[in-house]
Tab-separated table of C-alpha atoms in Angstrom:
chain	number	residue	atom	x	y	z
A	64	PRO	CA	210.847	29.240	126.973
A	65	ALA	CA	211.554	32.766	127.508
A	66	GLY	CA	213.207	33.287	130.946
A	67	SER	CA	214.278	29.820	131.847
A	68	ASN	CA	218.112	28.766	132.833
A	69	PRO	CA	220.010	27.281	129.852
A	70	PRO	CA	219.960	23.580	130.392
A	71	HIS	CA	224.050	23.429	131.443
A	72	LEU	CA	222.921	25.718	134.001
A	73	THR	CA	219.979	24.275	136.218
A	74	GLU	CA	219.521	24.886	139.776
A	75	ASN	CA	221.432	22.207	141.232
A	76	THR	CA	224.441	23.277	138.688
A	77	SER	CA	224.123	26.935	140.192
A	78	THR	CA	224.054	25.547	143.973
A	79	HIS	CA	227.212	23.593	143.236
A	80	LEU	CA	228.738	26.589	141.916
A	81	SER	CA	227.914	28.726	144.487
A	82	ARG	CA	229.181	26.121	146.923
A	83	HIS	CA	232.122	25.842	145.278
A	84	ALA	CA	233.109	29.853	144.718
A	85	SER	CA	232.238	30.291	148.550
A	86	SER	CA	234.997	27.413	149.652
A	87	SER	CA	237.581	28.660	147.335
A	88	VAL	CA	236.932	32.240	149.054
A	89	MET	CA	237.108	30.140	152.366
A	90	ALA	CA	240.155	28.670	151.484
A	91	THR	CA	241.896	31.365	150.223
A	92	ALA	CA	240.634	33.965	152.753
A	93	PHE	CA	243.329	33.994	155.369
A	94	THR	CA	246.600	33.838	153.724
A	95	SER	CA	249.706	36.178	155.131
A	96	GLN	CA	248.014	39.210	154.193
A	97	TYR	CA	245.117	41.054	155.735
A	98	SER	CA	241.263	40.118	154.361
A	99	GLU	CA	240.381	43.348	156.170
A	100	ASN	CA	240.634	47.018	154.727
A	101	LEU	CA	242.678	49.549	156.164
A	102	PHE	CA	240.090	51.841	156.061
A	103	GLY	CA	236.749	49.535	156.986
A	104	CYS	CA	236.608	50.373	160.275
A	105	PHE	CA	232.800	50.939	160.235
A	106	ASP	CA	232.474	46.734	158.975
A	107	ASP	CA	232.534	46.499	162.957
A	108	PHE	CA	231.548	49.850	164.724
A	109	GLY	CA	232.085	48.630	168.096
A	110	ILE	CA	235.585	48.401	167.452
A	111	CYS	CA	235.839	51.379	165.477
A	112	VAL	CA	234.518	53.385	168.853
A	113	TYR	CA	236.599	51.882	170.648
A	114	GLY	CA	239.604	52.297	168.477
A	115	TYR	CA	238.854	56.033	168.410
A	116	PHE	CA	238.670	56.547	171.462
A	117	CYS	CA	241.348	54.396	173.112
A	118	THR	CA	243.761	52.832	170.640
A	119	PRO	CA	246.157	52.184	173.152
A	120	CYS	CA	243.957	49.470	174.799
A	121	LEU	CA	242.446	48.347	171.438
A	122	VAL	CA	246.288	47.755	170.684
A	123	GLY	CA	247.030	46.346	173.938
A	124	GLN	CA	243.416	44.150	174.095
A	125	SER	CA	245.057	42.266	170.265
A	126	VAL	CA	248.536	41.951	171.691
A	127	GLU	CA	246.991	40.061	174.448
A	128	GLU	CA	244.530	38.222	172.448
A	129	ALA	CA	247.237	37.351	170.038
A	130	GLY	CA	249.378	35.736	173.098
A	131	GLN	CA	252.110	38.176	172.699
A	132	GLY	CA	251.795	40.095	176.129
A	133	LYS	CA	249.675	42.244	178.421
A	134	CYS	CA	247.080	44.523	177.234
A	135	SER	CA	247.929	46.803	180.236
A	136	ASP	CA	251.603	46.932	179.751
A	137	THR	CA	251.551	47.475	176.084
A	138	ALA	CA	249.297	49.958	176.154
A	139	TYR	CA	250.853	51.828	179.305
A	140	GLN	CA	254.095	51.780	177.177
A	141	ILE	CA	252.236	53.541	174.269
A	142	ILE	CA	250.388	55.748	176.177
A	143	CYS	CA	253.927	56.459	178.223
A	144	CYS	CA	255.542	57.252	174.905
A	145	MET	CA	253.181	60.132	174.096
A	146	PHE	CA	254.410	62.273	176.692
A	147	VAL	CA	257.945	62.489	175.985
A	148	PRO	CA	258.646	65.978	174.931
A	149	TYR	CA	258.661	66.952	171.079
A	150	CYS	CA	258.804	63.186	169.675
A	151	GLY	CA	256.282	61.372	171.718
A	152	PRO	CA	253.158	61.095	169.118
A	153	PHE	CA	255.763	59.857	166.746
A	154	LEU	CA	257.394	57.225	169.384
A	155	ALA	CA	253.973	56.428	170.344
A	156	ALA	CA	252.814	55.750	166.770
A	157	GLN	CA	256.193	53.520	166.314
A	158	LYS	CA	255.255	51.724	169.501
A	159	ALA	CA	252.205	50.976	168.693
A	160	GLY	CA	253.335	49.678	165.098
A	161	GLU	CA	255.383	47.319	166.138
A	162	ALA	CA	252.957	45.777	168.875
A	163	ILE	CA	250.411	45.731	165.966
A	164	ASN	CA	253.056	43.670	163.453
A	165	LYS	CA	253.702	41.410	166.445
A	166	ALA	CA	250.111	40.411	167.226
A	167	ALA	CA	249.505	40.094	163.550
A	168	ARG	CA	252.514	37.460	163.293
A	169	ALA	CA	250.796	35.406	165.624
A	170	TYR	CA	247.918	35.062	163.083
A	171	GLY	CA	250.074	34.259	160.438
A	172	ILE	CA	249.799	37.998	158.798
A	173	THR	CA	253.175	38.989	157.553
A	174	GLU	CA	251.858	42.200	155.807
A	175	ASP	CA	253.560	44.756	158.568
A	176	ILE	CA	252.524	48.602	158.785
A	177	ALA	CA	255.795	49.117	156.583
A	178	CYS	CA	255.629	53.087	156.853
A	179	CYS	CA	256.200	55.808	159.254
A	180	PRO	CA	252.814	57.925	157.768
A	181	THR	CA	250.471	54.752	158.008
A	182	ALA	CA	251.769	54.216	161.682
A	183	ILE	CA	251.459	57.920	162.532
A	184	PHE	CA	248.042	58.699	160.389
A	185	CYS	CA	246.374	55.774	160.179
A	186	GLY	CA	247.486	54.074	163.839
A	187	THR	CA	243.628	53.992	164.495
A	188	CYS	CA	242.496	52.370	161.536
A	189	ALA	CA	245.557	50.133	161.781
A	190	ALA	CA	244.457	48.795	164.803
A	191	CYS	CA	240.813	48.504	164.417
A	192	ARG	CA	241.912	46.718	160.953
A	193	LEU	CA	243.761	43.862	163.135
A	194	GLN	CA	241.316	43.449	166.184
A	195	ARG	CA	238.692	42.490	162.915
A	196	GLU	CA	240.780	40.341	161.548
A	197	ILE	CA	241.296	38.428	164.545
A	198	VAL	CA	238.002	38.383	165.503
A	199	LYS	CA	237.122	36.788	161.727
A	200	ARG	CA	240.370	34.609	162.330
A	201	ARG	CA	239.366	33.529	165.480
A	202	ASN	CA	235.707	32.797	164.548
A	203	ALA	CA	237.112	30.272	161.716
A	204	GLY	CA	239.021	28.579	164.471
A	205	ILE	CA	242.507	29.953	163.786
A	206	GLN	CA	244.583	29.908	166.924
A	207	PRO	CA	247.467	32.370	167.369
A	208	ALA	CA	250.589	30.980	167.582
A	209	PRO	CA	252.689	31.134	170.957
A	210	PRO	CA	254.972	33.847	171.388
A	211	THR	CA	258.326	32.690	170.332
A	212	ALA	CA	260.996	32.294	172.928
A	213	MET	CA	264.505	33.884	172.958
A	214	MET	CA	267.082	31.755	171.924
A	215	MET	CA	269.907	31.950	175.052
A	216	VAL	CA	273.386	32.004	173.813
A	217	PRO	CA	275.649	30.653	176.026
A	218	ALA	CA	278.304	32.962	177.130
A	219	PRO	CA	281.947	32.302	175.802
A	220	GLN	CA	284.205	29.827	177.947
A	221	MET	CA	287.680	31.151	178.307
A	222	MET	CA	290.241	28.644	177.768
A	223	VAL	CA	292.737	28.328	180.477
A	224	PRO	CA	296.117	26.310	178.997
A	225	GLN	CA	296.519	23.544	181.168
A	226	GLN	CA	300.136	22.548	182.557
A	227	VAL	CA	301.547	19.251	180.311
A	228	VAL	CA	303.912	17.172	182.602
A	229	VAL	CA	306.672	15.688	180.214
A	230	ALA	CA	307.890	12.360	181.588
A	231	LYS	CA	311.625	12.470	181.562
A	232	ALA	CA	313.436	9.297	180.612
């Protein structure tokens, strides 16, 4: 009959294909790359507005949610960098980029904000993308890795020559 599905694509088969397709998407959705687009800011309007009006606060929140530091400390450092004469905005962008990369690594994302223009001109978008990614991964049950501890190297020991006593025969 016209308009009917071919016998090999019954409703059961298409349902199975849909389920299989969605499960394979879920399996590959969280890799070491972002699953969110850098310019997808309006995908979550609340995060977009928060990031636009206070990017240092959003970066700080992301760092704290990733367990990589305190929100207030991170935001304060970024804001203080802004007031350095002549190069303040560049320092602030660099500091924000470092914080974003650190928080992203806690969720297994190794894709860094690799270039200076991205950090400077798209820093707000990068902060919003990270926060959307954190929310998405947290909703999927993915927890951040604990912060890496710094390995302490023992101080070098100085060898002091010992006096050797030779017995006389």
